Short mmCIF file of C-alpha atoms in Angstrom, two decimals:
data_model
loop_
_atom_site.label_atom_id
_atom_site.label_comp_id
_atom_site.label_asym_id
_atom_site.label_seq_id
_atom_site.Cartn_x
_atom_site.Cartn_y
_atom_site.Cartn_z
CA UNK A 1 0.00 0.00 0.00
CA UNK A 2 1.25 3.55 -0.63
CA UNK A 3 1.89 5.47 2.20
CA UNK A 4 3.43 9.11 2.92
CA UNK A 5 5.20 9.69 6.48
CA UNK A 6 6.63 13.00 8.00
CA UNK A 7 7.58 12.27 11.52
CA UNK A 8 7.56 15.68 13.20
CA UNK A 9 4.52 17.71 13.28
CA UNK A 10 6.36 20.97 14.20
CA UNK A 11 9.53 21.92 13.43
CA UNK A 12 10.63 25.34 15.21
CA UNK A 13 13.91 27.52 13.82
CA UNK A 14 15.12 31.07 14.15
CA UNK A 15 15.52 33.06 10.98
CA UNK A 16 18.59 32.36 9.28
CA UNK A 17 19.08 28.84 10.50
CA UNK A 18 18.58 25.88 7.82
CA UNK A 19 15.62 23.71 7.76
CA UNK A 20 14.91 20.64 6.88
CA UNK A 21 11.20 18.45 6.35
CA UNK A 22 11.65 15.21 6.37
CA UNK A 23 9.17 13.15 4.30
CA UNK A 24 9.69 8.85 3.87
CA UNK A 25 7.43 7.22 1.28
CA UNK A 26 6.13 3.49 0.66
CA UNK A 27 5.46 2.29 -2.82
CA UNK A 28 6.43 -0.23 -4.78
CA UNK A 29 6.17 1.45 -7.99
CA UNK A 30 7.93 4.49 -9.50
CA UNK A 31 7.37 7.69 -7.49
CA UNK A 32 5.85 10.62 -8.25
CA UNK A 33 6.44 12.90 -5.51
CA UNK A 34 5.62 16.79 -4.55
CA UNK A 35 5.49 19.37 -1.41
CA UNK A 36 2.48 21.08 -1.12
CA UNK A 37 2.40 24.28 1.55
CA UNK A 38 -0.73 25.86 3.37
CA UNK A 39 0.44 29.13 4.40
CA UNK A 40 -2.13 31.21 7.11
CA UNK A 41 -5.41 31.99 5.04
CA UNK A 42 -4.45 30.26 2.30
CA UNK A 43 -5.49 27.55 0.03
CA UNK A 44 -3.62 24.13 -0.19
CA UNK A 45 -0.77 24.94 -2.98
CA UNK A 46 1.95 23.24 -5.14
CA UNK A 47 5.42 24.11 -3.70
CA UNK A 48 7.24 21.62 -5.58
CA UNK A 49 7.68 18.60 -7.77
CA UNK A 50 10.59 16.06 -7.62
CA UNK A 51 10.23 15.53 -11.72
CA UNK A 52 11.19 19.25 -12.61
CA UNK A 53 14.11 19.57 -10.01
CA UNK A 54 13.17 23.08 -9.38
CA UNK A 55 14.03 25.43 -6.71
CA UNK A 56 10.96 27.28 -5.43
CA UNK A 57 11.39 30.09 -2.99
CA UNK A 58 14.91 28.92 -1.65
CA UNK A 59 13.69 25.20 -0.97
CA UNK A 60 14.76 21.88 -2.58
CA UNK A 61 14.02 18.50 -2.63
CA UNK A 62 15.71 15.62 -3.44
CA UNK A 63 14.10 12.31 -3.88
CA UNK A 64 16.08 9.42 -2.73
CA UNK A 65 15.33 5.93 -3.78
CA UNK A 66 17.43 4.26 -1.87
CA UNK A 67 16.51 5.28 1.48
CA UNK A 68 12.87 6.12 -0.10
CA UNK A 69 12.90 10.01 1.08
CA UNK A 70 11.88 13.65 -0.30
CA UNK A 71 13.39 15.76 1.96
CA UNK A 72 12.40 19.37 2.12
CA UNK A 73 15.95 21.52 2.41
CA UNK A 74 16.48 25.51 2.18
CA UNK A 75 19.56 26.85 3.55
CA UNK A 76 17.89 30.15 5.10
CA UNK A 77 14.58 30.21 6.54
CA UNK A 78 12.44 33.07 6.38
CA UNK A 79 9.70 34.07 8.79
CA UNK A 80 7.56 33.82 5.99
CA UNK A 81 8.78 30.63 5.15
CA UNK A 82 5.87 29.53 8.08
CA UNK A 83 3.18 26.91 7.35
CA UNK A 84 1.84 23.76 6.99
CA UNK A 85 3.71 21.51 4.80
CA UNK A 86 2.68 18.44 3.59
CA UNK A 87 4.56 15.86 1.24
CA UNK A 88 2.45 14.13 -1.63
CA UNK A 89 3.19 10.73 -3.28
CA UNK A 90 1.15 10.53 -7.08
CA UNK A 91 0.81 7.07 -8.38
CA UNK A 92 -0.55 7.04 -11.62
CA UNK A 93 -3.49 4.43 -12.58
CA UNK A 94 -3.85 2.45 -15.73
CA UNK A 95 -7.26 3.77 -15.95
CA UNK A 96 -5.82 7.30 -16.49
CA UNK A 97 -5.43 10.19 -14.30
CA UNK A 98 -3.52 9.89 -10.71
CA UNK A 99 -4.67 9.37 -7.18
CA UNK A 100 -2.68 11.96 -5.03
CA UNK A 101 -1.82 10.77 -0.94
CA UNK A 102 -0.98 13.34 1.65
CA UNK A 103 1.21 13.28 4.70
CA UNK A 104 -0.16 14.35 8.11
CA UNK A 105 2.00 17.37 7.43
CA UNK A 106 4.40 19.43 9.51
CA UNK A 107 4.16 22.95 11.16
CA UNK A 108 6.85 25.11 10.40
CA UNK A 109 7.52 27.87 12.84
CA UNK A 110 10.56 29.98 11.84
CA UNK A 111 11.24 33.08 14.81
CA UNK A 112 12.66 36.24 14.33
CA UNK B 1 -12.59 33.39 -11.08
CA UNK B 2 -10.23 30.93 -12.65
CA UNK B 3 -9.69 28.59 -9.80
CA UNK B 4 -11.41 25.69 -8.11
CA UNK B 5 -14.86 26.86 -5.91
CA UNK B 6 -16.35 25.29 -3.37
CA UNK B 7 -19.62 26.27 -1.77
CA UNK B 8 -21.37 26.31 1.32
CA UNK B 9 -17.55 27.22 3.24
CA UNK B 10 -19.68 26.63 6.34
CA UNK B 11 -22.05 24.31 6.93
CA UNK B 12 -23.77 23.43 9.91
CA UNK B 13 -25.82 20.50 10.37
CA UNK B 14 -27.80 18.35 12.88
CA UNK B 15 -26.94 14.43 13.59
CA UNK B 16 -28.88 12.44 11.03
CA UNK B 17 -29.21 15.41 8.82
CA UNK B 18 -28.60 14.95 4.72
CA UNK B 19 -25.62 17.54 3.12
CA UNK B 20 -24.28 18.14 0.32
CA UNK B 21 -20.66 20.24 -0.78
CA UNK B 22 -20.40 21.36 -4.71
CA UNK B 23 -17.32 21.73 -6.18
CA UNK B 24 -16.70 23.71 -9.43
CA UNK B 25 -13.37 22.71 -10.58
CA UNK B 26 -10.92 24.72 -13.25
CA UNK B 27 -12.12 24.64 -16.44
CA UNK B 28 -10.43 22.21 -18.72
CA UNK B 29 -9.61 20.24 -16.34
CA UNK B 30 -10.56 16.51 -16.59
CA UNK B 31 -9.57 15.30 -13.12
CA UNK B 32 -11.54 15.79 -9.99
CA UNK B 33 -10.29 14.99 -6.54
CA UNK B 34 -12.42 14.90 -3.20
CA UNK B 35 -10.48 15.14 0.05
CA UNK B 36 -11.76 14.82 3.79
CA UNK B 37 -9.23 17.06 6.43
CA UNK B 38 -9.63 16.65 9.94
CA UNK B 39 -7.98 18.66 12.67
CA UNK B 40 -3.86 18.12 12.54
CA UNK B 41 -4.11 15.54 9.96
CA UNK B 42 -3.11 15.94 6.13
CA UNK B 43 -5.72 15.71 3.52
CA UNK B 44 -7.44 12.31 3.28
CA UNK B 45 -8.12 11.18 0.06
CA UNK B 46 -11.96 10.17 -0.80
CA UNK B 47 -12.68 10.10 -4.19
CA UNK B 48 -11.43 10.51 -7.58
CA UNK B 49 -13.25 11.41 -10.81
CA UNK B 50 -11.42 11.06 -14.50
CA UNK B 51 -13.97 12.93 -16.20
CA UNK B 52 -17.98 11.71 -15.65
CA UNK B 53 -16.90 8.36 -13.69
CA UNK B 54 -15.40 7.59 -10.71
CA UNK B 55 -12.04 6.36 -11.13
CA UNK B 56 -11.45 5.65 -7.72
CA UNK B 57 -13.75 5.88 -4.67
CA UNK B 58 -11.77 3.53 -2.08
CA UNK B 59 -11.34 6.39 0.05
CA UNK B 60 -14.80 6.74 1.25
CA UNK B 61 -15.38 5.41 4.09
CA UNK B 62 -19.11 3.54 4.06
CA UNK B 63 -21.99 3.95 2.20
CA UNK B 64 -23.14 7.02 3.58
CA UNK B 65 -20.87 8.83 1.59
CA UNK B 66 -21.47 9.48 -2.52
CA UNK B 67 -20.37 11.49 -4.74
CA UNK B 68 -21.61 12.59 -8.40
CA UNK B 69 -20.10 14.33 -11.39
CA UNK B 70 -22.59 14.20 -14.27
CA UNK B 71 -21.74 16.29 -16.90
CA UNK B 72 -17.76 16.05 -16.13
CA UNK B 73 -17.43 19.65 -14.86
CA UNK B 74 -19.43 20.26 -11.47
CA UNK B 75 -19.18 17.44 -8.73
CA UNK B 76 -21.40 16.93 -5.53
CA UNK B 77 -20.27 15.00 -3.00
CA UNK B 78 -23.16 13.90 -0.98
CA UNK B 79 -23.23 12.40 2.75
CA UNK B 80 -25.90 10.93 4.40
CA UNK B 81 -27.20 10.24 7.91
CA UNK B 82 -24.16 12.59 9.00
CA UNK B 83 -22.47 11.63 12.28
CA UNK B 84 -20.29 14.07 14.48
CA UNK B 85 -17.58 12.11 13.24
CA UNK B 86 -17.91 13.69 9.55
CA UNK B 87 -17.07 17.29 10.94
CA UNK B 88 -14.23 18.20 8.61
CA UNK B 89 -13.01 20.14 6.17
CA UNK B 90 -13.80 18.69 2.85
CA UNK B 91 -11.34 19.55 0.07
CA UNK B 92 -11.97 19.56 -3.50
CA UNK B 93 -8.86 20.01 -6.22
CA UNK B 94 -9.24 19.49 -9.56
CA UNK B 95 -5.78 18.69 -12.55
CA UNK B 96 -4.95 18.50 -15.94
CA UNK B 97 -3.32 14.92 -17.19
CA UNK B 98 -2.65 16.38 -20.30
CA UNK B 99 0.82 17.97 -21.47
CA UNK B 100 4.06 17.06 -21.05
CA UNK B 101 5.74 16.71 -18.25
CA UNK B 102 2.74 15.11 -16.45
CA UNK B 103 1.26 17.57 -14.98
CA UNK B 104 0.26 15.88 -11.47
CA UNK B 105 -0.46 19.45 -9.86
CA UNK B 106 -3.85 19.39 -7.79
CA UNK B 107 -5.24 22.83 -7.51
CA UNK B 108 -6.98 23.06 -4.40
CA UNK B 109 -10.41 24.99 -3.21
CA UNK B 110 -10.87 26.92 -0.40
CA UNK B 111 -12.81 23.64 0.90
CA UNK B 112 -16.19 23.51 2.77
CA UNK B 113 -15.95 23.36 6.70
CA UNK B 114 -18.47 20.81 8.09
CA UNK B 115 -19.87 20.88 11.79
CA UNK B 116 -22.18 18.39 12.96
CA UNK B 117 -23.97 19.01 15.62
#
């Protein structure tokens, strides 16, 4: 069964300090794998995707087979780097489309 | 607007009671996604449409719980005999699986908070 973990539900830092979300992933399959972020007030939005190997405000993410992880990494947080943060596996179905899983997510807190 | 809408955002219901959450996804967008979010957890997958039919619905969890998408544009996700336990927030996103790369991003709504009473 597919399954999305990210042990800590809040991760506190001070501005300037690096941060990292971890994110562990079960599937037998080939991954597709994103971080979504809820910031205050907001809607549920696409941070980033593993397949493009972008950088998206600062943050990366690397997937990792081996150890089956997606890290979330940026060097620098930014107080309005806070949020909810939640890592998404994709597995796509023969019968088209995708069914999308969600972690439980993690609270980032980042003080001045 | 251009993005995914979801009405009532509140709803507030009795035990027993019958309700029902719309969703009006993107348009274009052939994929429709229902999602269930309950206090500190991550959005819990429900349902899945791929145009008019359900593609997946192994996320709901009994009978109480349908959901409809007739004309492949507008979906209704309809609940039943509602129990405390439903209070949520019910998501709705919709996607694109067309282009290249696949696309695989869900567009959220603002979602519909349910209470039951």
């Amino acid at each position: 069964a597919q399954r999305v973990t990210q042990p800590e539900k809040l991760l506190s830092v001070f501005k300037g300090a690096p941060v990292e979300l971890k994110c562990n992933y079960s599937y037998s399959g080939s991954p597709e794998l994103f971080w979504y972020v809820q910031y205050s007030r907001q809607r549920l939005q696409l941070l980033l995707r593993h397949i493009s190997r972008e950088s998206i405000k600062g943050f990366t993410a690397d997937l990792n087979k081996g150890e089956t992880s997606f890290h979330l990494k940026k060097p620098f947080a930014q107080e309005e780097d806070s949020a909810m943060y939640y890592c998404a596996l994709s597995v796509n179905r023969n019968t088209g489309g995708f069914k999308t899983i969600f972690g439980a997510g993690t609270r980032l807190f980042v003080k001045a | 607007g251009a993005g995914v809408s979801q009405t009532p955002s509140n709803k507030v219901t009795e035990k027993g009671k019958y309700v029902e959450l719309r969703c009006d996804p993107i348009s274009g967008h052939t994929a429709l996604y229902w999602y269930r979010q309950s206090l500190g957890q991550g959005p819990e997958f429900l349902i899945y449409f791929q145009g008019t039919g359900a593609a997946d619905d192994s996320g709901l969890p009994n009978d109480r719980f349908f959901a409809v998408r007739p004309e492949g544009s507008v979906s209704t996700l309809k609940i039943q005999r509602t129990e405390r336990g439903d209070s949520a927030v019910y998501l709705c996103a919709s996607s694109s699986t067309t282009g290249s790369p696949w696309a695989g991003e869900l567009f959220f709504g603002e979602g519909s908070r349910l209470t039951v009473l």
